[in-house]
Amino acid sequence: MNETVSGTVEKIIFRNEQNFYTVASIETDEKLLTIVGNFANISVGLKIEASGKFVENQKYGRQFQVQTIDMSTPKDEDSIFSYISSGMLPGIGPKKAREIIDCFGDKTLEIIGNHPEQLTKVKGIGKKTALLASAYFNKQENIRDVIMELGKFDIKPNYAKKLYNEYHEKTLQVITNNPYALIDDIYGIGFQRADKIAMSVGIEMSSPYRVTSGIKHILKENFRNGDCYIIKEKLVEEAAKLLFVDPEIVTYNIDILIDNGSIILETFDNESRCFSPELYHAETESAKMLIRLDCFGFDKKEIDFDNLINKFEDKNGIKLDKKQKDAVINAINNKVSIITGGPGTGKTTIINAIIYILGDINKKYILTAPTGRAAKRMSEATENEAKTIHRLLEYEYGGENNFLSFGKNEENKLDTDYIIVDEMSMVDITLLFHFLKAVREDSHLIFVGDVDQLPSVGAGNVLSDLINSNIFNVIRLDTIHRQSEKSMIVYNAHEINKGNMIDLNTKSTDFFFVEAVTQSKIARRIYGIIENHFKNPLRKYDLTDDVQIISPLKKGTAGVIELNHELQKILNPKTDYNQEEVTFAGYTYRANDKIMQMRNDYMIKWKNQKTGKSGMGIYNGEMGIIQRVDKNTNSVEILFDDDKITSYPFELMAQINLAYATTVHKSQGSEFKAVIIPVFSGYYGFLTRNLLYTAITRAKDMVILVGEKNALSQMIKNVQKSKRNTTLVEKLTALV
């Protein structure tokens, strides 16, 4: 049963500005009491009444755990003095606070809030200080009032402050009228949270706001899973189940969304497909642009390929086989070409041969890749500059509506003869659309990638669809070349891709299997390998920079979240009691932690530590190291892999995660010297051959599999691929 305590806040002992966890002492009628809980805008001098229960903390003794709290502005002069002298008002310290109270007595807060001009009667307080103090006081009062009201709807203080920062004095109005607006306006608030708020403020189950928001949520979830459309009947079924309303109500609201253009309906083979306008437009226009580009005529120059390829071979001390030579020649002689193959099949060699010949015949070319790490690898492998596709297209983010736009587009196209895109399997349909808009019709496109890897995180299955259309020139590389023949990583990756169980007894210097059964034992073996790295083959690597743990799942004992918590204790433990750190969303961050950016942020400013060049934008999947946590500025300084250094305010910490371990999907496009992969059973629909193949092919020098032989065998046998709902093939073939 809850108890109630009341008193005046005497001291703020500790406060976490991210989640508002606070430890404070209050003065009751009887004694000082320590209270703990999550509450915003609590200040010294405030009168509080709190309900909760007493708990015994082993380290700090008896505390009162607050569940609900009411705060009121102080009324007596002593409490008012404590309140305004606590540093909450800029320009007013203890001395000036006493002079104000001596002048205005118990009317002080009324004067500060409503008649700040009268504060100038106090010697040393000018008009600017008076107005600033009043504005800050009123803002704190407004925030506190809003947060207190939102608490009645079970909205936690950290989210309540986000809402206030977005809507200000209109916060309660927005919450009451249409809480589903929060989904688009506030990062971190999804449909479930908005729906919970809506239910608490009395929104009807069948409200159009609620039903249309639920429909859009189902659409977004399908798009996040890679689909470009969803069958209308399935959309009705899933939305009705989510919302607990009749399917007829859902159908009625879907038809309204179709009528107003919020959903595009397309019928094909008696199948009613629902698209978002953006994805429908991206697929339709991408198909048109590709066919137009492929059909655009050009004068084929007489190129002495034999001579130029011989020169390239002599220069690099290699010999291209017939298929590699065909790939080089066809890529240069066709408008749209695709080169696909697994590790060790010579994709990079072919790219180098192509750019060697293009340079010899005075053709302009551009190298690009979807991610920063992939572009960096491409630059290193070719000794030529490679840019991310976003940077190539000169992205901009902002304007009145804060939208993403590109400086290179249909009105300002890329000035080049050839564009080579690496890691094409990672390109989604939206990025392809924006890219193609910037390509001149007389340019040549060369798409390079491994079609057997996982498809893009975003919607679409672009590389596979381009190949399956049977329209464009495709070269499939399947021969492992001399420089890769001794690599068991390359050999085993190809065996896995063929569906063959790999030989785990082969003595190898770059591929190892450590047996362990159950996720908890697998995790313990991984920790042991890391802790004893000086005794095993990892001894030659830097454990933070060179070694990456790649897990199939986020959750579970051997999942990314738990692995990161434990690996941080091993690789970057807290060494100093005074060491600065910040806790956000279950992770604690400190200097030297390895982190990953979890979503695109086009507004983050950065500076290249080596070149001094400045820019904007940090992308989903980029990795870096925390340089320092600064509690004075409430920010974290991060150095990313490509020498970009930037400062993150604490409120942006939701964008990063610890990255000692990461998922297979997040590792795409990256290459690490050594990779450790937990292999466990269960989750049959998810633990597939191409997931394992993608994880293994992230390693350059060493792979260590830790887990169950049977689970490994099952993954290799499991060719199940979730078929993505895309229409790019249909749209391409319809235009030919």
XYZ file of C-alpha atoms in Angstrom:
736
model
C 0.000 0.000 0.000
C 1.347 3.439 -0.969
C 2.304 6.034 1.628
C 2.317 9.826 1.274
C 5.029 12.294 2.268
C 5.095 16.080 1.956
C 7.678 18.775 2.513
C 9.952 21.331 0.896
C 12.801 20.413 -1.461
C 15.972 21.204 0.449
C 18.674 19.874 -1.940
C 19.071 18.169 -5.325
C 21.606 15.403 -4.658
C 21.699 13.804 -8.136
C 19.941 14.332 -11.434
C 20.096 12.521 -14.807
C 19.000 15.021 -17.463
C 18.184 12.262 -19.977
C 15.541 10.365 -18.005
C 15.071 12.846 -15.110
C 15.991 10.273 -12.494
C 16.477 12.430 -9.406
C 17.681 11.992 -5.858
C 16.636 14.868 -3.599
C 16.309 15.613 0.078
C 13.106 17.176 1.384
C 12.430 18.799 4.715
C 9.286 17.409 6.310
C 7.683 18.489 9.584
C 9.723 15.851 11.371
C 13.077 15.398 9.595
C 15.047 15.372 6.340
C 13.990 12.606 3.961
C 15.605 11.303 0.755
C 13.266 10.841 -2.208
C 14.109 9.116 -5.510
C 12.211 8.881 -8.796
C 11.794 10.226 -12.315
C 10.385 13.738 -12.212
C 11.121 16.856 -14.218
C 11.712 20.465 -13.172
C 11.958 19.836 -9.469
C 13.762 22.715 -7.776
C 14.988 23.670 -4.340
C 12.250 25.467 -2.405
C 9.303 23.743 -4.067
C 6.545 22.313 -1.900
C 5.887 18.694 -2.852
C 3.447 15.966 -1.967
C 4.486 12.511 -3.145
C 3.029 9.039 -2.963
C 5.082 5.865 -3.083
C 6.848 3.555 -0.683
C 9.912 3.416 1.502
C 12.756 1.204 0.280
C 16.073 0.208 1.820
C 19.050 0.963 -0.437
C 22.080 -1.164 0.499
C 24.467 1.710 -0.173
C 22.446 4.829 0.697
C 20.018 3.600 3.327
C 16.320 4.385 3.652
C 14.753 6.247 0.715
C 11.259 7.103 -0.433
C 10.563 5.708 -3.917
C 8.215 8.201 -5.601
C 5.448 6.945 -7.884
C 3.414 10.162 -8.239
C 4.290 13.684 -7.211
C 2.530 17.050 -6.970
C 4.576 20.231 -6.779
C 3.440 23.713 -5.853
C 5.114 27.078 -6.024
C 6.484 28.162 -2.620
C 4.456 30.704 -0.663
C 6.531 31.733 2.379
C 9.592 33.957 2.071
C 12.132 31.356 3.205
C 10.934 28.856 0.594
C 10.783 31.551 -2.089
C 14.378 32.502 -1.240
C 15.516 28.874 -1.564
C 13.657 28.607 -4.841
C 15.012 31.676 -6.648
C 18.513 31.549 -5.143
C 19.139 27.977 -6.348
C 20.499 29.159 -9.695
C 17.294 28.488 -11.602
C 16.999 32.132 -12.754
C 19.837 33.544 -14.887
C 21.522 36.605 -13.365
C 20.058 36.073 -9.890
C 22.212 34.546 -7.167
C 21.672 34.311 -3.394
C 22.615 37.953 -2.693
C 20.311 39.380 -5.355
C 17.558 36.927 -4.380
C 17.620 38.261 -0.792
C 17.393 41.857 -2.039
C 14.401 40.971 -4.251
C 12.566 39.297 -1.373
C 13.361 42.205 0.946
C 11.711 44.432 -1.669
C 8.659 42.343 -2.601
C 8.187 39.816 0.205
C 5.711 37.018 -0.448
C 4.664 38.754 -3.703
C 8.101 38.008 -5.233
C 7.050 35.187 -7.557
C 3.988 37.148 -8.732
C 6.292 40.060 -9.623
C 8.829 37.827 -11.405
C 6.147 36.027 -13.393
C 3.771 38.840 -14.313
C 5.429 42.208 -13.617
C 9.147 41.772 -14.286
C 9.647 45.465 -15.014
C 9.258 46.104 -11.266
C 12.400 44.041 -10.595
C 14.428 47.002 -11.837
C 13.608 48.693 -8.539
C 16.273 46.412 -7.058
C 19.703 47.957 -7.448
C 21.824 46.132 -10.041
C 18.936 44.512 -11.929
C 18.443 45.959 -15.396
C 15.538 45.499 -17.773
C 17.307 42.753 -19.737
C 18.025 40.665 -16.612
C 14.482 41.181 -15.341
C 12.859 40.047 -18.586
C 15.218 37.074 -18.933
C 14.513 35.935 -15.365
C 10.762 36.280 -15.943
C 10.849 34.355 -19.221
C 12.864 31.534 -17.666
C 10.633 31.410 -14.575
C 7.460 31.206 -16.680
C 8.974 28.563 -18.940
C 9.850 26.387 -15.942
C 6.371 26.840 -14.515
C 4.776 25.957 -17.872
C 6.975 22.884 -18.325
C 6.208 21.700 -14.812
C 2.464 22.211 -15.255
C 2.463 20.365 -18.585
C 4.582 17.513 -17.273
C 2.351 17.174 -14.204
C -0.734 17.002 -16.437
C 0.866 14.542 -18.844
C 1.829 12.367 -15.888
C -1.873 11.717 -15.393
C -1.819 10.049 -18.835
C 1.147 7.856 -17.806
C 3.515 9.864 -20.008
C 6.999 9.702 -18.499
C 8.850 12.997 -17.805
C 11.512 12.485 -20.499
C 8.817 12.068 -23.190
C 6.743 14.846 -21.644
C 9.645 17.270 -22.025
C 10.122 16.173 -25.666
C 6.455 16.981 -26.250
C 6.765 20.368 -24.577
C 9.867 21.226 -26.607
C 7.880 20.479 -29.792
C 4.476 21.991 -28.998
C 5.149 24.412 -26.096
C 1.930 25.846 -24.657
C -0.151 23.840 -27.180
C 1.092 20.497 -25.773
C -2.052 19.575 -23.870
C -4.228 20.686 -26.788
C -2.359 18.404 -29.211
C -2.471 15.475 -26.790
C -6.196 15.893 -26.242
C -7.210 16.478 -29.869
C -4.986 14.067 -31.832
C -2.162 12.297 -29.988
C -1.374 10.357 -33.194
C 0.280 13.526 -34.520
C 3.140 12.678 -32.142
C 4.188 9.738 -34.330
C 5.396 11.999 -37.142
C 6.535 14.877 -34.937
C 8.471 13.225 -32.094
C 11.331 10.783 -32.691
C 10.909 7.750 -30.432
C 7.119 7.857 -30.204
C 5.529 5.128 -32.298
C 1.972 3.993 -32.776
C 1.749 1.886 -29.603
C 2.872 4.726 -27.341
C 0.647 7.276 -29.112
C -2.282 4.846 -28.940
C -1.778 4.365 -25.204
C -1.882 8.131 -24.750
C -4.970 8.343 -26.962
C -6.803 5.741 -24.914
C -5.960 7.565 -21.690
C -7.358 10.885 -23.000
C -10.551 9.247 -24.201
C -10.082 8.950 -27.976
C -12.722 6.572 -29.393
C -11.545 3.143 -30.604
C -13.085 3.780 -34.027
C -11.962 7.405 -34.288
C -10.775 8.223 -37.850
C -7.571 9.623 -36.307
C -6.902 6.286 -34.636
C -7.896 4.009 -37.525
C -5.962 5.917 -40.200
C -2.942 6.114 -37.907
C -3.115 2.338 -37.340
C -3.357 1.714 -41.096
C -0.317 3.902 -41.741
C 1.550 2.089 -38.958
C 0.929 -1.296 -40.628
C 2.107 0.141 -43.952
C 5.297 1.503 -42.353
C 6.018 -1.801 -40.642
C 5.749 -3.610 -43.982
C 8.017 -1.067 -45.632
C 10.541 -1.493 -42.787
C 10.511 -5.211 -43.560
C 11.506 -4.401 -47.132
C 8.144 -4.522 -48.910
C 7.121 -1.836 -51.382
C 3.435 -2.721 -51.109
C 0.977 -4.759 -49.073
C -2.067 -6.667 -50.347
C -5.192 -4.707 -49.425
C -6.876 -7.707 -47.806
C -3.821 -8.273 -45.608
C -3.712 -4.588 -44.679
C -7.368 -4.753 -43.603
C -6.786 -7.936 -41.612
C -3.647 -6.696 -39.801
C -5.075 -3.247 -39.053
C -8.349 -4.681 -37.694
C -6.358 -7.031 -35.452
C -4.107 -4.213 -34.220
C -6.964 -1.790 -33.557
C -9.622 -4.234 -32.296
C -12.195 -2.758 -34.684
C -14.396 -4.267 -37.383
C -12.699 -4.869 -40.764
C -15.470 -2.776 -42.392
C -14.289 0.272 -40.461
C -10.707 -0.329 -41.615
C -11.783 -0.825 -45.247
C -13.818 2.396 -45.146
C -10.809 4.389 -43.876
C -8.421 2.749 -46.356
C -10.737 3.813 -49.191
C -10.673 7.385 -47.864
C -6.856 7.295 -47.813
C -6.890 5.984 -51.396
C -9.301 8.730 -52.489
C -7.153 11.499 -50.988
C -3.924 10.067 -52.429
C -2.362 8.960 -49.117
C -2.365 5.359 -50.412
C -1.867 4.319 -54.041
C -3.953 1.302 -55.100
C -2.717 -0.795 -58.028
C -4.452 -3.918 -59.334
C -2.334 -6.647 -60.950
C -3.497 -10.207 -61.684
C -6.604 -9.657 -59.552
C -4.384 -8.564 -56.666
C -5.115 -5.218 -54.988
C -1.841 -3.700 -53.843
C -1.511 -0.750 -51.452
C 1.572 1.479 -51.805
C 2.741 4.624 -50.141
C 2.867 7.356 -52.827
C 6.634 7.684 -52.305
C 7.438 4.012 -52.931
C 5.007 3.686 -55.837
C 6.563 6.713 -57.491
C 10.105 5.459 -56.766
C 9.517 2.064 -58.417
C 7.572 3.450 -61.383
C 9.987 6.271 -62.196
C 13.120 4.188 -61.550
C 11.929 1.649 -64.124
C 11.295 4.403 -66.689
C 14.668 6.034 -66.113
C 16.587 2.747 -66.341
C 14.936 1.744 -69.619
C 15.424 5.226 -71.056
C 19.075 5.145 -70.043
C 19.664 1.633 -71.381
C 18.064 2.486 -74.728
C 19.896 5.779 -75.172
C 22.239 5.358 -78.118
C 25.960 6.060 -78.033
C 28.855 5.833 -80.433
C 30.948 2.794 -79.627
C 34.560 3.783 -80.018
C 37.030 1.312 -81.378
C 38.825 0.306 -78.212
C 41.772 -2.066 -78.308
C 40.634 -4.012 -75.253
C 43.188 -6.800 -75.703
C 46.058 -4.334 -75.618
C 44.687 -2.310 -72.683
C 43.840 -5.395 -70.625
C 47.342 -6.757 -71.275
C 48.821 -3.474 -70.031
C 46.662 -3.613 -66.905
C 47.701 -7.233 -66.259
C 51.404 -6.446 -66.689
C 51.158 -3.413 -64.414
C 49.480 -5.388 -61.631
C 51.133 -8.762 -62.134
C 47.844 -10.637 -62.606
C 45.924 -12.488 -65.315
C 42.204 -12.037 -65.904
C 40.190 -15.076 -66.923
C 37.735 -14.959 -69.841
C 34.704 -14.121 -67.678
C 36.555 -11.265 -65.991
C 37.638 -9.873 -69.357
C 34.060 -10.151 -70.623
C 32.885 -8.281 -67.539
C 35.321 -5.434 -68.203
C 34.474 -5.175 -71.909
C 30.689 -5.489 -71.460
C 30.652 -2.943 -68.644
C 32.363 -0.363 -70.845
C 30.353 -1.224 -73.964
C 26.872 -1.282 -72.359
C 24.776 1.510 -70.906
C 23.669 -0.485 -67.848
C 25.750 -3.424 -66.580
C 25.664 -5.618 -63.499
C 28.638 -7.512 -62.065
C 27.780 -9.924 -59.269
C 29.792 -12.528 -57.402
C 30.927 -13.714 -53.994
C 34.187 -13.007 -52.144
C 37.421 -13.770 -53.974
C 35.812 -13.792 -57.434
C 37.570 -10.637 -58.576
C 34.966 -7.864 -58.400
C 37.517 -5.324 -57.159
C 40.043 -6.421 -59.800
C 37.416 -5.854 -62.491
C 36.611 -2.380 -61.132
C 40.327 -1.531 -61.212
C 40.618 -2.808 -64.795
C 37.578 -0.762 -65.864
C 38.866 2.506 -64.395
C 42.341 1.831 -65.842
C 40.860 1.566 -69.339
C 38.484 4.530 -68.831
C 41.448 6.635 -67.790
C 43.395 5.563 -70.884
C 40.537 6.458 -73.263
C 39.884 9.799 -71.482
C 36.457 8.978 -70.090
C 35.222 10.593 -66.890
C 34.140 8.213 -64.144
C 32.754 8.357 -60.613
C 33.032 5.723 -57.872
C 30.323 5.501 -55.247
C 28.822 3.179 -52.606
C 25.797 3.308 -50.286
C 27.640 3.670 -46.953
C 30.668 5.496 -45.615
C 32.502 2.291 -44.733
C 31.812 0.773 -48.172
C 32.981 3.970 -49.899
C 36.142 3.994 -47.783
C 36.877 0.365 -48.737
C 36.298 1.203 -52.389
C 38.707 4.150 -52.159
C 41.409 2.004 -50.549
C 40.985 -0.842 -53.071
C 41.078 1.401 -56.148
C 43.315 4.233 -54.903
C 40.660 6.585 -56.270
C 38.175 8.782 -54.451
C 34.840 7.107 -53.768
C 31.919 8.973 -52.234
C 28.767 7.779 -50.552
C 25.730 8.072 -52.812
C 24.250 10.715 -50.505
C 27.412 12.803 -50.638
C 27.704 12.309 -54.403
C 24.162 13.644 -54.805
C 25.018 16.637 -52.559
C 22.302 15.993 -50.004
C 20.770 18.867 -48.084
C 18.451 18.696 -45.115
C 16.378 21.576 -43.856
C 14.139 24.236 -45.268
C 10.755 25.148 -43.867
C 9.577 21.529 -43.677
C 12.920 19.938 -42.697
C 13.017 17.568 -45.670
C 15.852 15.789 -47.417
C 16.783 17.099 -50.845
C 19.661 16.606 -53.254
C 21.706 19.221 -55.080
C 22.250 16.734 -57.903
C 18.913 15.906 -59.539
C 17.014 16.040 -62.838
C 17.906 19.731 -63.205
C 21.547 19.435 -62.157
C 22.886 16.066 -63.294
C 26.207 14.397 -62.559
C 28.848 15.395 -65.098
C 30.454 12.066 -65.934
C 30.595 9.340 -68.570
C 30.567 6.320 -66.237
C 29.348 5.695 -62.681
C 30.433 2.563 -60.812
C 28.274 1.701 -57.782
C 29.723 -0.868 -55.363
C 27.799 -2.860 -52.699
C 24.673 -2.532 -54.829
C 22.785 -5.088 -52.719
C 22.482 -2.384 -50.033
C 20.763 0.166 -52.269
C 17.018 0.459 -51.623
C 14.418 1.659 -54.112
C 14.167 5.190 -52.706
C 17.907 5.803 -52.936
C 17.976 4.289 -56.460
C 15.234 6.711 -57.520
C 17.088 9.801 -56.287
C 20.342 8.512 -57.780
C 18.856 7.853 -61.224
C 17.328 11.328 -61.362
C 20.865 12.730 -61.300
C 22.259 10.442 -64.039
C 22.637 11.841 -67.576
C 21.042 9.695 -70.270
C 24.373 9.468 -72.107
C 26.137 8.135 -69.000
C 26.931 4.466 -68.361
C 26.009 2.677 -65.127
C 27.985 -0.227 -63.709
C 26.367 -1.899 -60.687
C 28.647 -4.175 -58.628
C 27.501 -6.342 -55.727
C 26.874 -9.755 -54.237
C 23.263 -10.744 -54.900
C 23.510 -13.579 -52.355
C 23.966 -11.186 -49.458
C 21.062 -9.822 -47.451
C 18.981 -7.267 -49.340
C 18.833 -3.598 -48.384
C 17.554 -2.497 -45.003
C 15.174 -0.130 -46.778
C 12.271 -1.138 -49.016
C 12.917 -2.966 -52.275
C 15.218 -5.689 -53.571
C 16.951 -3.626 -56.208
C 19.994 -5.669 -57.232
C 18.051 -8.929 -57.373
C 15.191 -7.286 -59.307
C 17.553 -5.750 -61.869
C 19.146 -9.148 -62.474
C 15.822 -11.017 -62.570
C 14.361 -8.624 -65.121
C 16.694 -10.216 -67.738
C 16.960 -6.834 -69.448
C 20.443 -5.641 -68.539
C 23.893 -7.044 -69.204
C 24.803 -9.313 -66.257
C 28.114 -11.021 -65.528
C 28.036 -13.633 -62.747
C 31.458 -14.361 -61.257
C 31.820 -17.794 -59.659
C 35.529 -18.666 -59.873
C 37.728 -18.198 -56.815
C 40.989 -16.670 -57.995
C 44.547 -17.452 -57.100
C 45.023 -14.749 -54.481
C 41.997 -16.088 -52.565
C 42.439 -19.830 -53.055
C 44.190 -20.364 -49.719
C 41.578 -18.448 -47.757
C 39.197 -20.722 -45.874
C 36.939 -17.703 -45.355
C 36.422 -17.406 -49.101
C 36.208 -21.179 -49.635
C 33.711 -21.719 -46.807
C 31.598 -18.746 -47.849
C 31.186 -20.302 -51.297
C 30.476 -23.735 -49.820
C 27.791 -22.239 -47.604
C 26.323 -20.434 -50.586
C 26.094 -23.760 -52.427
C 24.329 -25.326 -49.435
C 27.270 -27.522 -48.419
C 28.137 -28.113 -44.771
C 31.658 -26.838 -44.119
C 34.448 -29.040 -42.764
C 34.992 -27.912 -39.170
C 37.989 -30.204 -38.629
C 40.203 -28.599 -41.272
C 43.327 -27.011 -39.810
C 43.149 -23.380 -40.787
C 44.826 -20.133 -39.862
C 41.870 -17.924 -40.702
C 38.676 -19.914 -39.988
C 37.871 -21.454 -36.596
C 34.923 -23.179 -34.952
C 34.501 -23.192 -31.159
C 31.773 -25.535 -29.982
C 29.278 -24.434 -27.332
C 25.645 -25.304 -26.709
C 22.960 -22.828 -25.538
C 23.150 -19.075 -25.902
C 24.483 -18.476 -22.392
C 27.422 -20.886 -22.923
C 28.090 -19.404 -26.368
C 28.211 -15.925 -24.846
C 30.579 -17.082 -22.092
C 32.917 -18.652 -24.667
C 32.970 -15.384 -26.617
C 33.847 -13.431 -23.463
C 36.588 -15.951 -22.741
C 38.024 -15.603 -26.247
C 38.140 -11.822 -25.838
C 39.591 -11.874 -22.312
C 42.289 -14.398 -23.318
C 43.004 -12.949 -26.754
C 46.753 -12.804 -26.045
C 46.716 -16.623 -25.936
C 44.714 -17.176 -29.159
C 44.845 -16.081 -32.827
C 43.237 -12.714 -31.973
C 46.469 -11.600 -30.296
C 47.622 -9.752 -33.414
C 44.506 -7.559 -33.547
C 43.276 -4.483 -31.742
C 40.136 -5.763 -30.026
C 38.180 -2.520 -30.490
C 39.312 -1.437 -33.962
C 39.907 -4.767 -35.733
C 37.541 -7.289 -34.118
C 33.757 -7.284 -34.532
C 31.205 -9.580 -32.928
C 28.282 -10.069 -35.342
C 25.151 -11.693 -33.906
C 22.021 -12.720 -35.817
C 19.706 -11.256 -33.160
C 19.344 -8.184 -30.963
C 17.833 -9.943 -27.947
C 18.845 -13.027 -26.017
C 21.912 -13.983 -24.006
C 23.988 -14.130 -27.199
C 22.158 -11.222 -28.789
C 23.636 -7.817 -29.520
C 22.195 -5.961 -26.513
C 23.451 -8.371 -23.852
C 26.789 -8.913 -25.617
C 27.422 -5.173 -25.699
C 26.773 -4.785 -21.974
C 29.203 -7.565 -21.089
C 31.854 -6.723 -23.695
C 31.964 -3.141 -22.448
C 32.858 -4.465 -18.982
C 35.769 -6.383 -20.528
C 37.003 -3.918 -23.140
C 36.216 -0.554 -21.550
C 35.432 -0.879 -17.840
C 34.993 2.152 -15.628
C 38.473 2.806 -14.224
C 38.013 6.005 -12.252
C 35.261 6.952 -9.818
C 35.307 10.475 -11.273
C 35.235 9.238 -14.883
C 32.504 11.064 -16.786
C 29.779 8.880 -18.243
C 26.185 9.211 -19.398
C 23.371 6.665 -19.304
C 20.724 6.595 -22.002
C 18.163 3.960 -23.034
C 19.798 1.186 -21.034
C 23.397 1.811 -22.145
C 26.100 3.663 -20.212
C 28.633 5.485 -22.382
C 32.133 6.654 -21.495
C 35.336 7.669 -23.303
C 36.825 4.936 -25.569
C 33.496 3.150 -26.082
C 32.849 1.788 -29.574
C 29.523 3.051 -30.918
C 27.339 2.893 -34.025
C 24.966 5.461 -35.478
C 21.513 3.850 -35.673
C 19.699 6.196 -38.072
C 20.476 8.849 -40.663
C 20.924 12.321 -39.174
C 21.500 14.845 -41.935
C 21.830 17.812 -39.549
C 24.788 16.691 -37.420
C 27.826 18.881 -38.113
C 31.271 17.314 -38.317
C 34.868 18.233 -39.059
C 37.459 15.965 -40.638
C 40.246 15.614 -38.108
C 42.901 15.140 -40.800
C 41.849 17.515 -43.587
C 40.005 20.161 -41.559
C 37.072 19.941 -43.959
C 33.619 20.503 -42.436
C 30.276 19.004 -43.404
C 26.943 17.690 -42.212
C 25.385 14.250 -41.886
C 26.130 11.008 -40.011
C 24.528 7.886 -41.450
C 22.895 4.718 -40.218
C 25.613 2.099 -39.630
C 28.604 4.448 -39.260
C 30.910 3.429 -36.413
C 33.111 5.469 -34.159
C 34.829 5.862 -30.789
C 33.695 8.196 -28.002
C 36.513 10.636 -27.264
C 34.990 12.191 -24.158
C 31.796 12.748 -22.195
C 31.427 16.372 -21.100
C 28.907 16.999 -18.317
C 29.619 20.743 -18.463
C 28.278 21.035 -22.005
C 25.978 17.976 -21.778
C 27.568 16.515 -24.893
C 29.574 13.544 -26.167
C 32.462 13.941 -28.604
C 32.708 11.089 -31.140
C 35.407 10.290 -33.714
C 33.924 8.282 -36.589
C 35.857 5.820 -38.766
C 36.440 8.222 -41.642
C 38.118 10.801 -39.363
C 34.934 12.834 -38.859
C 34.746 14.269 -35.359
C 31.477 15.595 -34.021
C 29.695 16.558 -30.828
C 26.387 14.963 -29.808
C 24.155 16.773 -27.300
C 22.889 14.320 -24.694
C 19.381 14.537 -26.159
C 20.650 12.905 -29.385
C 22.074 9.867 -27.599
C 19.058 7.811 -28.724
C 20.704 7.795 -32.166
C 23.690 5.698 -31.084
C 24.275 2.262 -29.552
C 27.303 0.482 -28.204
C 28.875 -1.440 -31.088
C 31.270 -4.044 -29.674
C 28.595 -6.352 -31.080
C 26.240 -5.575 -33.934
C 23.611 -7.350 -36.007
C 24.324 -8.889 -39.394
C 22.068 -6.315 -41.056
C 23.972 -3.426 -39.470
C 27.313 -4.918 -40.543
C 26.440 -4.844 -44.254
C 28.883 -2.927 -46.397
C 31.560 -3.153 -43.711
C 34.757 -5.157 -43.566
C 36.587 -6.126 -40.366
C 39.905 -7.867 -39.938
C 38.380 -10.458 -37.588
C 34.767 -11.438 -37.003
C 33.262 -13.559 -34.202
C 29.816 -15.010 -34.933
C 27.575 -16.760 -32.374
C 25.654 -19.646 -33.955
C 22.628 -20.972 -32.079
C 19.417 -22.833 -32.785
C 15.812 -21.665 -32.897
C 14.303 -18.732 -34.802
C 14.125 -20.899 -37.947
C 12.454 -18.264 -40.095
C 15.245 -15.815 -39.356
C 18.461 -17.847 -39.097
C 19.051 -18.423 -42.800
C 21.848 -19.278 -45.193
C 22.218 -15.791 -46.611
C 22.321 -14.319 -43.083
C 25.262 -16.601 -42.218
C 26.884 -15.960 -45.599
C 26.622 -12.182 -45.146
C 28.146 -12.351 -41.645
C 31.095 -14.504 -42.750
C 31.864 -12.312 -45.765
C 32.328 -9.279 -43.458
C 35.700 -10.757 -42.388
C 38.904 -9.921 -44.197
C 41.453 -12.058 -42.298
C 39.719 -14.245 -39.700
C 36.363 -15.810 -38.792
C 35.580 -17.456 -35.457
C 32.243 -19.268 -35.253
C 31.117 -19.997 -31.697
C 28.153 -22.292 -31.192
C 26.319 -25.450 -32.163
C 27.241 -27.685 -35.114
C 23.609 -28.636 -35.639
C 22.563 -24.986 -35.658
C 25.249 -24.232 -38.248
C 24.031 -27.110 -40.408
C 20.426 -25.929 -40.106
C 21.347 -22.378 -41.139
C 23.178 -23.654 -44.207
C 20.185 -25.802 -45.182
C 17.702 -22.998 -44.526
C 17.419 -21.260 -47.895
C 14.234 -19.561 -46.782
C 14.207 -15.990 -48.000
C 11.341 -13.727 -47.156
C 10.064 -12.724 -50.581
C 9.779 -8.989 -50.749
C 6.733 -7.424 -52.327
C 8.266 -5.356 -55.119
C 7.100 -4.468 -58.622
C 10.329 -3.228 -60.195
C 10.675 -6.345 -62.395
C 7.076 -6.008 -63.622
C 7.480 -2.312 -64.310
C 10.760 -2.841 -66.171
C 9.501 -5.678 -68.370
C 6.292 -3.775 -69.169
C 8.395 -1.011 -70.730
C 10.500 -3.221 -72.997
